[in-house]
Short mmCIF file of C-alpha atoms in Angstrom, two decimals:
data_model
loop_
_atom_site.label_atom_id
_atom_site.label_comp_id
_atom_site.label_asym_id
_atom_site.label_seq_id
_atom_site.Cartn_x
_atom_site.Cartn_y
_atom_site.Cartn_z
CA MET A 236 73.39 -3.16 19.43
CA LYS A 237 70.83 -0.11 19.10
CA LEU A 238 70.51 1.02 15.71
CA PRO A 239 71.30 4.54 14.88
CA ARG A 240 68.01 6.94 15.04
CA ARG A 241 68.26 7.83 11.13
CA ILE A 242 68.26 4.14 10.37
CA ARG A 243 65.30 3.30 12.63
CA LEU A 244 63.42 6.13 11.14
CA ILE A 245 64.11 4.87 7.46
CA ILE A 246 63.06 1.27 8.69
CA VAL A 247 59.78 2.81 10.07
CA LEU A 248 59.25 4.74 6.73
CA ILE A 249 59.87 1.73 4.74
CA ALA A 250 57.37 -0.34 6.76
CA PHE A 251 54.77 2.20 6.52
CA THR A 252 55.26 2.74 2.79
CA THR A 253 55.14 -1.24 2.21
CA ALA A 254 51.80 -1.28 4.36
CA GLY A 255 50.28 1.74 2.27
CA LEU A 256 51.25 0.01 -0.93
CA TYR A 257 49.82 -3.21 0.10
CA LEU A 258 46.56 -1.68 1.30
CA LEU A 259 46.23 0.38 -1.95
CA TYR A 260 46.97 -2.90 -4.04
CA SER A 261 44.37 -4.70 -1.99
CA SER A 262 41.77 -2.15 -2.45
CA ARG A 263 42.46 -1.83 -6.02
CA ASN A 264 42.36 -5.61 -6.34
CA VAL A 265 39.08 -5.68 -4.62
CA ALA A 266 37.59 -3.06 -6.84
CA PHE A 267 38.96 -4.78 -9.91
CA ARG A 268 37.41 -8.03 -8.91
CA ARG A 269 33.99 -6.47 -8.47
CA ARG A 270 34.01 -4.79 -11.62
CA ARG A 271 34.95 -8.15 -13.18
CA LEU A 272 32.17 -9.78 -11.35
CA ASP A 273 29.78 -7.32 -12.71
CA PHE A 274 31.03 -8.27 -16.26
CA LEU A 275 31.01 -11.96 -15.79
CA GLN A 276 27.63 -12.02 -14.11
CA SER A 277 26.12 -9.69 -16.99
CA ARG A 278 27.71 -12.06 -19.80
CA PHE A 279 26.35 -15.16 -18.12
CA LEU A 280 22.88 -13.84 -17.62
CA ASP A 281 22.86 -12.80 -21.34
CA PHE A 282 23.87 -16.42 -22.37
CA LEU A 283 21.06 -17.77 -20.09
CA ASN A 284 18.67 -15.49 -22.06
CA GLY A 285 19.65 -17.26 -25.22
CA GLU A 286 22.03 -14.53 -26.64
CA THR A 287 25.14 -15.28 -28.55
CA HIS A 288 28.03 -13.01 -29.90
CA ASN A 289 25.90 -12.69 -33.19
CA THR A 290 22.32 -12.46 -32.02
CA ARG A 291 20.50 -9.88 -33.80
CA GLY A 292 18.43 -7.25 -31.86
CA GLN A 293 20.25 -8.06 -28.58
CA PHE A 294 18.82 -7.14 -25.33
CA GLY A 295 21.86 -7.28 -23.22
CA GLY A 296 24.67 -7.34 -25.95
CA SER A 297 27.63 -8.27 -23.76
CA LEU A 298 28.76 -11.54 -25.40
CA ASP A 299 31.65 -11.80 -28.04
CA ARG A 300 33.31 -14.93 -29.65
CA SER A 301 35.55 -15.47 -26.64
CA PHE A 302 32.86 -16.09 -24.13
CA ASP A 303 33.12 -19.53 -22.30
CA PRO A 304 30.15 -20.41 -20.38
CA ALA A 305 31.90 -23.09 -18.01
CA LYS A 306 34.79 -20.68 -17.25
CA THR A 307 32.82 -17.71 -16.81
CA PHE A 308 30.31 -19.49 -14.42
CA HIS A 309 33.31 -21.05 -12.30
CA LEU A 310 34.71 -17.71 -12.07
CA ILE A 311 31.45 -16.14 -10.55
CA VAL A 312 30.93 -19.08 -8.10
CA SER A 313 34.61 -18.59 -6.90
CA GLU A 314 34.00 -14.94 -6.32
CA VAL A 315 30.58 -15.15 -4.55
CA TYR A 316 30.24 -18.37 -2.78
CA ASP A 317 31.87 -17.46 0.54
CA THR A 318 30.12 -13.90 0.78
CA VAL A 319 26.38 -14.77 -0.21
CA ALA A 320 25.28 -15.24 3.49
CA SER A 321 27.16 -12.11 4.52
CA GLU A 322 25.46 -8.84 5.58
CA TYR A 323 26.42 -5.86 3.47
CA ASN A 324 25.95 -2.02 3.35
CA ARG A 325 22.16 -1.79 2.26
CA SER A 326 23.01 1.80 1.12
CA ASN A 327 25.27 0.31 -1.42
CA ILE A 328 22.75 -0.26 -4.38
CA HIS A 329 25.75 -1.48 -6.66
CA GLU A 330 26.48 -4.36 -4.06
CA LEU A 331 22.64 -5.08 -3.94
CA GLY A 332 22.71 -5.56 -7.66
CA ARG A 333 25.43 -7.91 -7.67
CA ARG A 334 24.01 -10.03 -5.08
CA ALA A 335 20.56 -10.11 -6.67
CA ARG A 336 22.19 -11.27 -9.98
CA THR A 337 24.06 -14.11 -8.19
CA ASN A 338 20.47 -15.03 -6.76
CA LEU A 339 18.71 -14.92 -10.18
CA LEU A 340 21.62 -16.96 -11.84
CA ALA A 341 21.61 -19.62 -9.29
CA TYR A 342 17.85 -19.79 -9.38
CA SER A 343 17.74 -20.16 -12.99
CA LEU A 344 20.19 -22.79 -13.30
CA LEU A 345 18.26 -24.87 -10.64
CA HIS A 346 14.82 -24.28 -11.95
CA GLU A 347 14.66 -22.63 -15.36
CA LYS A 348 17.97 -23.89 -17.26
CA GLN A 349 18.59 -27.32 -15.94
CA SER A 350 20.16 -28.35 -19.13
CA VAL A 351 22.94 -25.71 -18.91
CA VAL A 352 24.12 -27.38 -15.64
CA ASP A 353 24.99 -30.44 -17.94
CA GLN A 354 27.35 -28.00 -20.07
CA LEU A 355 29.04 -26.92 -16.79
CA THR A 356 29.87 -30.30 -15.27
CA ARG A 357 31.19 -33.67 -16.60
CA THR A 358 29.83 -36.19 -14.34
CA GLU A 359 26.61 -37.02 -12.43
CA ALA A 360 28.53 -36.44 -9.19
CA GLU A 361 29.66 -33.10 -10.24
CA GLN A 362 26.09 -32.15 -11.17
CA ALA A 363 24.74 -33.20 -7.81
CA SER A 364 27.45 -31.19 -6.14
CA LEU A 365 26.60 -27.98 -8.33
CA ARG A 366 23.06 -28.30 -7.58
CA THR A 367 23.85 -28.35 -3.72
CA HIS A 368 25.97 -25.34 -4.32
CA LEU A 369 23.36 -23.61 -6.17
CA ASN A 370 20.77 -24.31 -3.47
CA VAL A 371 23.02 -22.90 -0.90
CA ILE A 372 23.46 -19.74 -2.95
CA VAL A 373 19.66 -19.33 -3.52
CA GLU A 374 18.78 -19.93 -0.03
CA GLU A 375 21.49 -17.91 1.79
CA SER A 376 21.22 -14.82 -0.64
CA THR A 377 17.32 -15.14 -0.29
CA HIS A 378 17.65 -14.69 3.33
CA VAL A 379 19.84 -11.59 3.08
CA LEU A 380 18.27 -9.83 0.31
CA TYR A 381 14.54 -10.83 0.63
CA PRO A 382 13.91 -11.97 4.08
CA TRP A 383 10.29 -10.83 3.90
CA ILE A 384 9.41 -13.44 1.14
CA THR A 385 8.94 -16.24 3.80
CA THR A 386 6.42 -14.30 5.55
CA LYS A 387 4.00 -15.91 3.11
CA TYR A 388 6.00 -18.31 1.14
CA LYS A 389 8.46 -21.14 1.85
CA SER A 390 10.82 -19.71 -0.62
CA ILE A 391 11.02 -17.94 -4.00
CA ARG A 392 10.46 -21.21 -5.92
CA ASP A 393 7.31 -21.73 -3.63
CA ALA A 394 5.93 -18.33 -4.57
CA GLN A 395 6.63 -18.81 -8.20
CA LYS A 396 4.65 -22.25 -7.99
CA SER A 397 1.76 -20.52 -6.35
CA PHE A 398 1.46 -17.84 -8.98
CA LEU A 399 1.64 -20.47 -11.55
CA ASN A 400 -1.01 -22.19 -10.15
CA ALA A 401 -3.20 -19.08 -9.20
CA LYS A 402 -6.78 -19.66 -9.21
CA ASP A 403 -7.19 -15.98 -10.57
CA GLU A 404 -4.60 -15.85 -13.48
CA TYR A 405 -5.51 -12.34 -14.30
CA GLY A 406 -6.27 -9.39 -12.08
CA ILE A 407 -5.92 -5.61 -11.48
CA VAL A 408 -4.27 -4.09 -8.50
CA PHE A 409 -4.69 -0.58 -7.30
CA THR A 410 -3.01 1.10 -4.22
CA SER A 411 -5.03 3.66 -2.38
CA GLY A 412 -4.78 5.78 0.89
CA GLN A 413 -7.60 7.94 2.28
CA TRP A 414 -6.57 10.78 0.17
CA HIS A 415 -7.08 8.84 -3.12
CA PHE A 416 -10.17 7.02 -1.92
CA GLU A 417 -12.65 9.03 -4.30
CA PHE A 418 -10.16 8.77 -7.14
CA CYS A 419 -10.03 4.86 -6.82
CA LEU A 420 -13.59 4.48 -6.30
CA ASN A 421 -14.20 6.28 -9.49
CA ALA A 422 -11.48 4.29 -11.36
CA ILE A 423 -13.01 0.90 -10.28
CA LEU A 424 -16.67 2.07 -11.26
CA ALA A 425 -15.34 3.30 -14.63
CA LEU A 426 -14.16 -0.10 -15.28
CA ARG A 427 -17.07 -1.93 -14.14
CA LYS A 428 -19.94 0.27 -15.19
CA VAL A 429 -18.58 1.94 -18.40
CA LEU A 430 -15.96 -0.70 -19.75
CA ASN A 431 -17.58 -3.80 -18.53
CA CYS A 432 -14.04 -5.24 -17.26
CA THR A 433 -14.87 -8.31 -15.22
CA LEU A 434 -11.32 -8.76 -13.95
CA PRO A 435 -10.87 -9.27 -10.14
CA ILE A 436 -9.60 -6.13 -8.39
CA GLU A 437 -7.44 -5.77 -5.39
CA VAL A 438 -7.13 -2.41 -3.38
CA HIS A 439 -3.97 -2.38 -1.57
CA TYR A 440 -3.00 -0.06 1.40
CA ALA A 441 -0.45 -0.03 3.97
CA GLY A 442 -1.66 -0.39 7.53
CA PRO A 443 -4.78 0.85 9.40
CA ASP A 444 -3.85 4.65 9.33
CA ASP A 445 -4.03 4.34 5.35
CA LEU A 446 -7.68 3.40 4.85
CA THR A 447 -10.16 3.66 7.49
CA GLU A 448 -12.19 0.51 8.33
CA GLU A 449 -15.37 2.07 6.78
CA MET A 450 -13.31 2.70 3.59
CA THR A 451 -12.32 -0.84 3.28
CA ARG A 452 -15.72 -2.05 3.94
CA ALA A 453 -16.87 0.13 1.00
CA PHE A 454 -14.35 -1.14 -1.35
CA ASN A 455 -15.09 -4.70 -0.31
CA SER A 456 -18.71 -4.35 -0.90
CA LEU A 457 -18.04 -3.80 -4.60
CA ASP A 458 -18.41 -6.53 -7.26
CA ASN A 459 -15.26 -8.90 -7.14
CA VAL A 460 -13.13 -6.45 -5.27
CA ARG A 461 -11.09 -7.13 -2.03
CA THR A 462 -8.77 -4.96 -0.11
CA VAL A 463 -5.38 -6.16 1.02
CA ASP A 464 -3.13 -4.66 3.74
CA VAL A 465 0.36 -5.23 2.43
CA TRP A 466 1.67 -5.08 5.86
CA ASP A 467 0.23 -8.42 6.49
CA TYR A 468 2.72 -9.81 3.77
CA PHE A 469 6.30 -8.54 4.49
CA GLY A 470 6.94 -9.12 8.18
CA GLU A 471 8.52 -6.49 10.38
CA GLU A 472 10.19 -4.83 7.25
CA GLY A 473 6.65 -4.36 5.69
CA ARG A 474 5.93 -1.77 8.41
CA ASN A 475 8.15 0.79 6.52
CA ILE A 476 6.04 0.52 3.60
CA SER A 477 4.42 3.79 2.52
CA GLY A 478 3.62 6.29 -0.34
CA TRP A 479 5.16 5.39 -3.66
CA ALA A 480 6.92 2.52 -2.28
CA ILE A 481 3.73 0.46 -1.88
CA LYS A 482 3.44 -0.12 -5.61
CA PRO A 483 5.81 -3.15 -6.31
CA PHE A 484 5.02 -4.58 -2.93
CA ALA A 485 1.32 -4.42 -3.79
CA ILE A 486 1.92 -6.09 -7.23
CA LEU A 487 4.00 -8.99 -5.40
CA ALA A 488 1.53 -9.56 -2.72
CA SER A 489 -1.46 -9.84 -5.03
CA ARG A 490 -2.91 -13.29 -5.59
CA PHE A 491 -2.92 -12.87 -9.12
CA ARG A 492 -0.21 -14.37 -11.67
CA LYS A 493 -0.68 -11.63 -14.15
CA VAL A 494 -1.04 -8.29 -12.49
CA LEU A 495 -1.99 -5.12 -13.98
CA PHE A 496 -1.25 -2.32 -11.66
CA ILE A 497 -3.29 0.86 -12.20
CA ASP A 498 -2.89 4.05 -10.21
CA ALA A 499 -5.73 5.18 -8.16
CA ASP A 500 -6.60 7.95 -10.52
CA GLY A 501 -5.79 6.13 -13.83
CA LEU A 502 -8.79 5.96 -16.33
CA PHE A 503 -9.01 4.03 -19.60
CA PHE A 504 -10.69 4.42 -23.11
CA GLN A 505 -10.60 0.61 -23.57
CA ASN A 506 -10.88 -2.35 -21.42
CA PRO A 507 -7.69 -2.84 -19.88
CA ASP A 508 -7.88 -6.51 -19.80
CA LYS A 509 -6.31 -6.50 -23.29
CA LEU A 510 -3.03 -5.62 -21.91
CA LEU A 511 -2.72 -8.94 -20.11
CA GLN A 512 -4.30 -11.03 -22.68
CA THR A 513 -3.38 -9.74 -26.18
CA SER A 514 -0.48 -7.25 -25.67
CA LYS A 515 2.40 -8.33 -27.95
CA ILE A 516 5.07 -6.99 -25.53
CA PHE A 517 3.52 -8.37 -22.42
CA THR A 518 3.23 -11.84 -24.19
CA GLU A 519 6.90 -11.81 -25.12
CA PHE A 520 8.61 -10.36 -22.18
CA GLY A 521 6.21 -10.82 -19.24
CA SER A 522 6.14 -7.13 -18.31
CA LEU A 523 4.92 -3.96 -20.10
CA PHE A 524 6.22 -0.50 -19.29
CA TYR A 525 5.11 3.02 -20.42
CA SER A 526 7.23 5.97 -20.78
CA ASP A 527 6.81 9.22 -18.93
CA ARG A 528 6.80 12.70 -20.71
CA THR A 529 9.84 13.88 -22.58
CA LEU A 530 10.77 16.49 -20.15
CA GLY A 531 13.85 18.09 -19.22
CA ARG A 532 17.48 16.63 -19.61
CA GLY A 533 18.32 13.44 -17.57
CA ASP A 534 21.65 12.61 -15.98
CA ALA A 535 22.33 8.80 -16.08
CA HIS A 536 25.32 9.11 -13.63
CA PHE A 537 23.65 7.37 -10.63
CA PHE A 538 22.26 4.44 -12.89
CA LYS A 539 25.82 4.00 -14.46
CA GLN A 540 27.34 4.01 -11.12
CA ILE A 541 24.95 1.15 -9.69
CA ASN A 542 24.74 -0.61 -12.87
CA PRO A 543 28.08 -0.19 -14.86
CA VAL A 544 27.38 -2.97 -17.38
CA TRP A 545 24.13 -1.77 -18.50
CA THR A 546 22.30 -3.54 -21.56
CA HIS A 547 22.20 -2.59 -25.22
CA TYR A 548 18.59 -1.70 -24.73
CA ALA A 549 19.13 0.66 -21.89
CA SER A 550 21.43 2.41 -23.90
CA THR A 551 18.74 3.42 -26.38
CA LEU A 552 16.59 5.04 -23.84
CA ARG A 553 16.16 8.75 -23.37
CA TYR A 554 17.14 8.69 -19.89
CA MET A 555 20.53 7.44 -20.92
CA THR A 556 20.73 9.77 -23.89
CA LYS A 557 19.92 12.87 -21.83
CA LYS A 558 16.76 13.30 -23.86
CA SER A 559 14.45 13.28 -20.99
CA LEU A 560 14.71 13.68 -16.98
CA PHE A 561 12.30 10.92 -16.60
CA GLU A 562 11.92 7.72 -18.52
CA MET A 563 9.07 5.62 -16.81
CA GLU A 564 5.50 6.39 -15.95
CA SER A 565 4.44 3.86 -13.63
CA GLY A 566 0.89 4.71 -13.48
CA VAL A 567 0.29 1.56 -15.33
CA VAL A 568 2.66 -1.63 -14.99
CA ALA A 569 1.94 -5.28 -16.10
CA VAL A 570 3.98 -8.01 -14.56
CA ASP A 571 3.76 -11.79 -15.16
CA LYS A 572 4.88 -13.20 -11.73
CA GLY A 573 4.91 -16.86 -13.02
CA ARG A 574 8.13 -16.18 -14.95
CA ALA A 575 11.48 -16.41 -13.03
CA GLY A 576 13.03 -13.12 -14.67
CA PRO A 577 10.24 -10.77 -14.06
CA LEU A 578 9.50 -12.16 -10.46
CA HIS A 579 13.03 -11.59 -9.43
CA ALA A 580 13.25 -8.21 -10.95
CA LEU A 581 9.99 -7.30 -9.24
CA MET A 582 11.58 -8.46 -5.80
CA LEU A 583 14.47 -5.95 -6.56
CA VAL A 584 12.22 -3.15 -7.16
CA CYS A 585 10.68 -4.01 -3.65
CA LYS A 586 13.99 -3.98 -2.22
CA MET A 587 14.92 -0.75 -3.99
CA ASN A 588 11.49 0.89 -2.27
CA SER A 589 12.43 -0.53 1.10
CA ARG A 590 13.98 1.36 3.74
CA PRO A 591 17.01 2.39 4.05
CA GLU A 592 17.54 1.77 0.22
CA ARG A 593 14.81 4.14 -1.10
CA ASP A 594 16.34 6.77 1.34
CA LEU A 595 19.26 6.85 -1.09
CA MET A 596 17.22 6.09 -4.32
CA TYR A 597 14.86 8.95 -3.88
CA ASN A 598 17.61 11.26 -3.97
CA TYR A 599 18.27 10.34 -7.73
CA VAL A 600 14.85 9.35 -8.94
CA HIS A 601 11.38 10.55 -8.68
CA GLY A 602 9.78 7.98 -6.35
CA ASP A 603 9.15 4.60 -7.62
CA LYS A 604 8.91 4.70 -11.19
CA GLU A 605 12.49 4.55 -12.69
CA THR A 606 13.28 1.52 -10.00
CA PHE A 607 11.09 -0.72 -12.31
CA TRP A 608 13.25 -0.51 -15.25
CA PHE A 609 16.43 -0.16 -13.32
CA ALA A 610 15.75 -3.65 -11.53
CA TRP A 611 14.98 -5.27 -14.85
CA ASP A 612 18.07 -3.93 -16.47
CA ILE A 613 20.36 -4.69 -13.45
CA LEU A 614 19.14 -8.14 -13.57
CA ARG A 615 19.50 -8.46 -17.36
CA VAL A 616 15.69 -9.39 -17.36
CA PRO A 617 14.42 -8.43 -21.24
CA TYR A 618 12.06 -5.71 -21.08
CA LYS A 619 10.48 -3.32 -23.48
CA PHE A 620 8.64 0.00 -23.18
CA SER A 621 5.46 0.71 -25.31
CA PRO A 622 6.55 2.33 -28.54
CA THR A 623 5.48 5.76 -27.93
CA PHE A 624 5.90 8.45 -25.25
CA GLY A 625 3.53 10.29 -22.69
CA GLY A 626 1.22 12.83 -24.01
CA ALA A 627 -1.97 14.48 -22.87
CA ALA A 628 -5.58 13.89 -22.82
CA GLY A 629 -7.98 16.70 -22.33
CA TYR A 630 -8.75 19.91 -24.34
CA LEU A 631 -7.35 22.03 -27.10
CA ASN A 632 -6.36 25.60 -25.94
CA ALA A 633 -6.29 28.72 -27.79
CA GLU A 634 -2.70 28.08 -28.62
CA LYS A 635 -3.61 24.72 -30.06
CA GLN A 636 -2.00 22.82 -27.06
CA VAL A 637 -3.58 19.52 -25.87
CA CYS A 638 -3.96 20.13 -22.10
CA GLY A 639 -4.72 17.32 -19.39
CA GLY A 640 -3.40 14.46 -17.62
CA ILE A 641 -0.50 12.24 -18.91
CA PHE A 642 -1.81 9.97 -21.58
CA HIS A 643 -0.86 6.97 -23.71
CA VAL A 644 -1.92 5.09 -26.67
CA ASP A 645 -1.86 1.25 -27.28
CA GLU A 646 0.55 -0.88 -29.40
CA GLU A 647 -1.77 -0.17 -32.26
CA LEU A 648 -1.72 3.75 -31.63
CA GLN A 649 -5.35 3.80 -30.44
CA PRO A 650 -6.25 5.90 -27.22
CA LEU A 651 -5.51 3.52 -24.20
CA TRP A 652 -5.11 5.37 -20.76
CA PHE A 653 -4.52 8.49 -18.95
CA ASN A 654 -3.63 9.43 -15.41
CA GLY A 655 -4.64 12.14 -12.94
CA GLY A 656 -8.31 11.66 -12.70
CA VAL A 657 -10.86 14.04 -14.19
CA VAL A 658 -9.85 17.09 -12.36
CA VAL A 659 -7.52 19.98 -13.75
CA ASN A 660 -5.10 19.78 -10.96
CA LYS A 661 -5.77 17.33 -8.10
CA HIS A 662 -2.95 18.77 -5.77
CA VAL A 663 -4.85 22.14 -5.70
CA ASN A 664 -8.66 21.09 -5.76
CA LYS A 665 -10.00 17.55 -5.95
CA ASP A 666 -13.73 18.58 -6.64
CA GLN A 667 -13.68 21.52 -9.05
CA GLN A 668 -12.43 22.43 -12.39
CA TYR A 669 -13.14 19.33 -14.57
CA ILE A 670 -11.40 18.61 -17.53
CA ASP A 671 -13.55 18.44 -20.92
CA PHE A 672 -12.03 15.50 -22.81
CA GLN A 673 -12.00 16.21 -26.30
CA TYR A 674 -8.47 15.58 -27.87
CA VAL A 675 -5.58 13.48 -27.14
CA ALA A 676 -1.75 13.87 -28.05
CA TYR A 677 1.16 11.60 -27.88
CA ASP A 678 4.84 11.87 -28.61
CA GLU A 679 6.27 9.37 -31.34
CA LEU A 680 9.79 10.59 -31.13
CA GLY A 681 10.86 11.00 -27.44
CA SER A 682 12.85 14.12 -27.95
CA HIS A 683 12.33 17.81 -28.72
CA VAL A 684 9.02 18.01 -26.90
CA LYS A 685 7.94 21.26 -25.19
CA TRP A 686 5.66 21.36 -22.26
CA ILE A 687 3.84 24.14 -20.39
CA TRP A 688 3.93 23.13 -16.71
CA GLU A 689 0.71 22.89 -14.86
CA THR A 690 -0.63 25.68 -12.84
CA ASP A 691 -3.51 26.01 -10.14
CA ASP A 692 -6.33 26.18 -12.90
CA THR A 693 -4.56 24.52 -15.97
CA PRO A 694 -3.16 21.06 -16.35
CA PHE A 695 0.14 20.39 -18.25
CA CYS A 696 -0.12 21.30 -22.06
CA VAL A 697 1.92 19.74 -24.71
CA VAL A 698 2.92 22.18 -27.50
CA THR A 699 2.00 21.05 -30.98
CA LYS A 700 2.98 24.02 -33.17
CA ASN A 701 5.96 23.07 -35.27
CA MET A 702 5.97 19.49 -33.81
CA PRO A 703 5.23 16.99 -36.42
CA HIS A 704 6.23 14.22 -34.02
CA VAL A 705 3.34 15.17 -31.58
CA LYS A 706 0.44 13.50 -32.97
CA VAL A 707 -3.02 15.09 -32.22
CA THR A 708 -6.28 13.35 -32.48
CA GLU A 709 -9.84 14.33 -31.71
CA LEU A 710 -11.54 11.41 -29.57
CA THR A 711 -14.49 9.52 -31.08
CA VAL A 712 -17.95 9.99 -29.87
CA HIS A 713 -17.55 6.92 -27.87
CA GLN A 714 -14.26 7.89 -26.18
CA LYS A 715 -15.74 11.16 -25.35
CA GLY A 716 -18.89 9.55 -24.00
CA TYR A 717 -16.60 7.36 -21.46
CA ALA A 718 -14.81 10.41 -20.27
CA ALA A 719 -17.95 12.31 -19.80
CA GLN A 720 -19.33 9.44 -17.67
CA TYR A 721 -16.13 9.38 -15.71
CA VAL A 722 -16.50 13.01 -14.96
CA GLN A 723 -20.16 12.78 -14.06
CA MET A 724 -19.52 9.86 -11.77
CA TYR A 725 -16.71 11.71 -10.10
CA LYS A 726 -18.87 14.91 -9.79
CA SER A 727 -21.59 12.76 -8.01
CA ILE A 728 -19.25 11.16 -5.71
CA SER A 729 -17.64 14.36 -4.67
CA GLU A 730 -20.97 16.46 -4.47
CA LYS A 731 -22.99 13.96 -2.59
CA GLY A 732 -20.07 12.47 -0.51
CA TRP A 733 -19.13 8.94 -0.97
CA ARG A 734 -21.09 7.51 1.85
CA GLU A 735 -24.36 8.94 0.42
CA TYR A 736 -23.27 7.82 -3.16
CA PHE A 737 -23.08 4.31 -2.12
CA LYS A 738 -26.60 4.67 -0.62
CA SER A 739 -28.31 6.41 -3.25
CA ASP A 740 -26.52 5.47 -6.62
CA LEU A 741 -24.99 2.05 -5.73
CA LYS A 742 -27.82 0.95 -3.35
CA ILE A 743 -25.10 -0.30 -0.96
CA LYS A 744 -25.53 0.05 2.88
CA LEU A 745 -22.38 0.15 4.55
#
């Protein structure tokens, strides 16, 4: 019997409504499960870092009395085990973070926190089974997230072991293309000739068009300096490495365990080997970050979107409290790749600076610099910034403003390094208008700082009037002497041409 038309329409309407409600419920259920997974992963990683609900000075700060390690872990595994090998939308940085946390969590249990496995299981058979499952998670997720790691190493574990056993434990890494060649040459000579720094140096570049063969020969002719083409280390995906994105890849590709990355135009007032050997922050955390200028008002919406369970430490940063548009200055970065946490965080930084990831990331951040602490925070790997904020190194103008490149003090508040080379504005003219280095200023508060923007013939200037938190210091005779030598060397390179400089001043025939 054929049903009346009205009844048939009602049945169809009910069917569509039911289907719609099911889809709505399913999508909400998936969203809920993903949010829960973010929370569970963050809690378990904080637990692996040694935190408890009453730990003082917590980095992560997600734990409370209700935390149950075994229950939390099994909920995580049940959620991720069937999906770790699947592909995902690489423009979804939030999903990238989830998968990277899964990789680190499983890796840590396998290789760093084996005793925790005993807490999560009751019998030896369960332990063996769990380790098998953890191996699968690490292998499959590594293949999806970091396929380029196997270009040089068998696995992440193999990479970590190679760094732990590195012949050269400490080393400096620069990146340079043709445009930065003279800056980088000056920076290397400043380390060798002025500061007597003997650490081995690598200069990384991206492919044959980045540095000419003659330029690589020039770098390689310097004492204990070698060039590295990062394209040789990251397979097919490495061919997309260029510009700012090269920095984390260079740190990862270097042969050193403890790496001090320095921008091509970065210069020091002290021997930088102290950062790798005596820095309290680097010794404790296996990484060392520096803060950018306090400038503008930040919007942390994107960071909160890709990392909804951010750490307690992140919540204290200027970027998160809308005190500054930028948080990190990546002109100097130190990383200990022998430690599992920093190594995984560095790989995530590389992933964020891959393509297509960086095509999205760079819409929200200025190049690579924020991606460092973003990655560390997403993975709950403890980190800490140097205690002061970006200032200026240069001269005192008529308004008592300190004008020059971005500047930083060390952990004892002594002048340490500055960026931008020795010229007033490298983007306008690379070989005229040199800075007279007499004064430095740094920001000890991280808020309410005024800057005068750079022009064609003046660098950035930090306002000091009525700014008691902007500390101004005249450089010592020795520090002024170092800077004067940097200026003179760069002028000689520029005026003679670098080829003639190698021949006449360095006595090197290329």
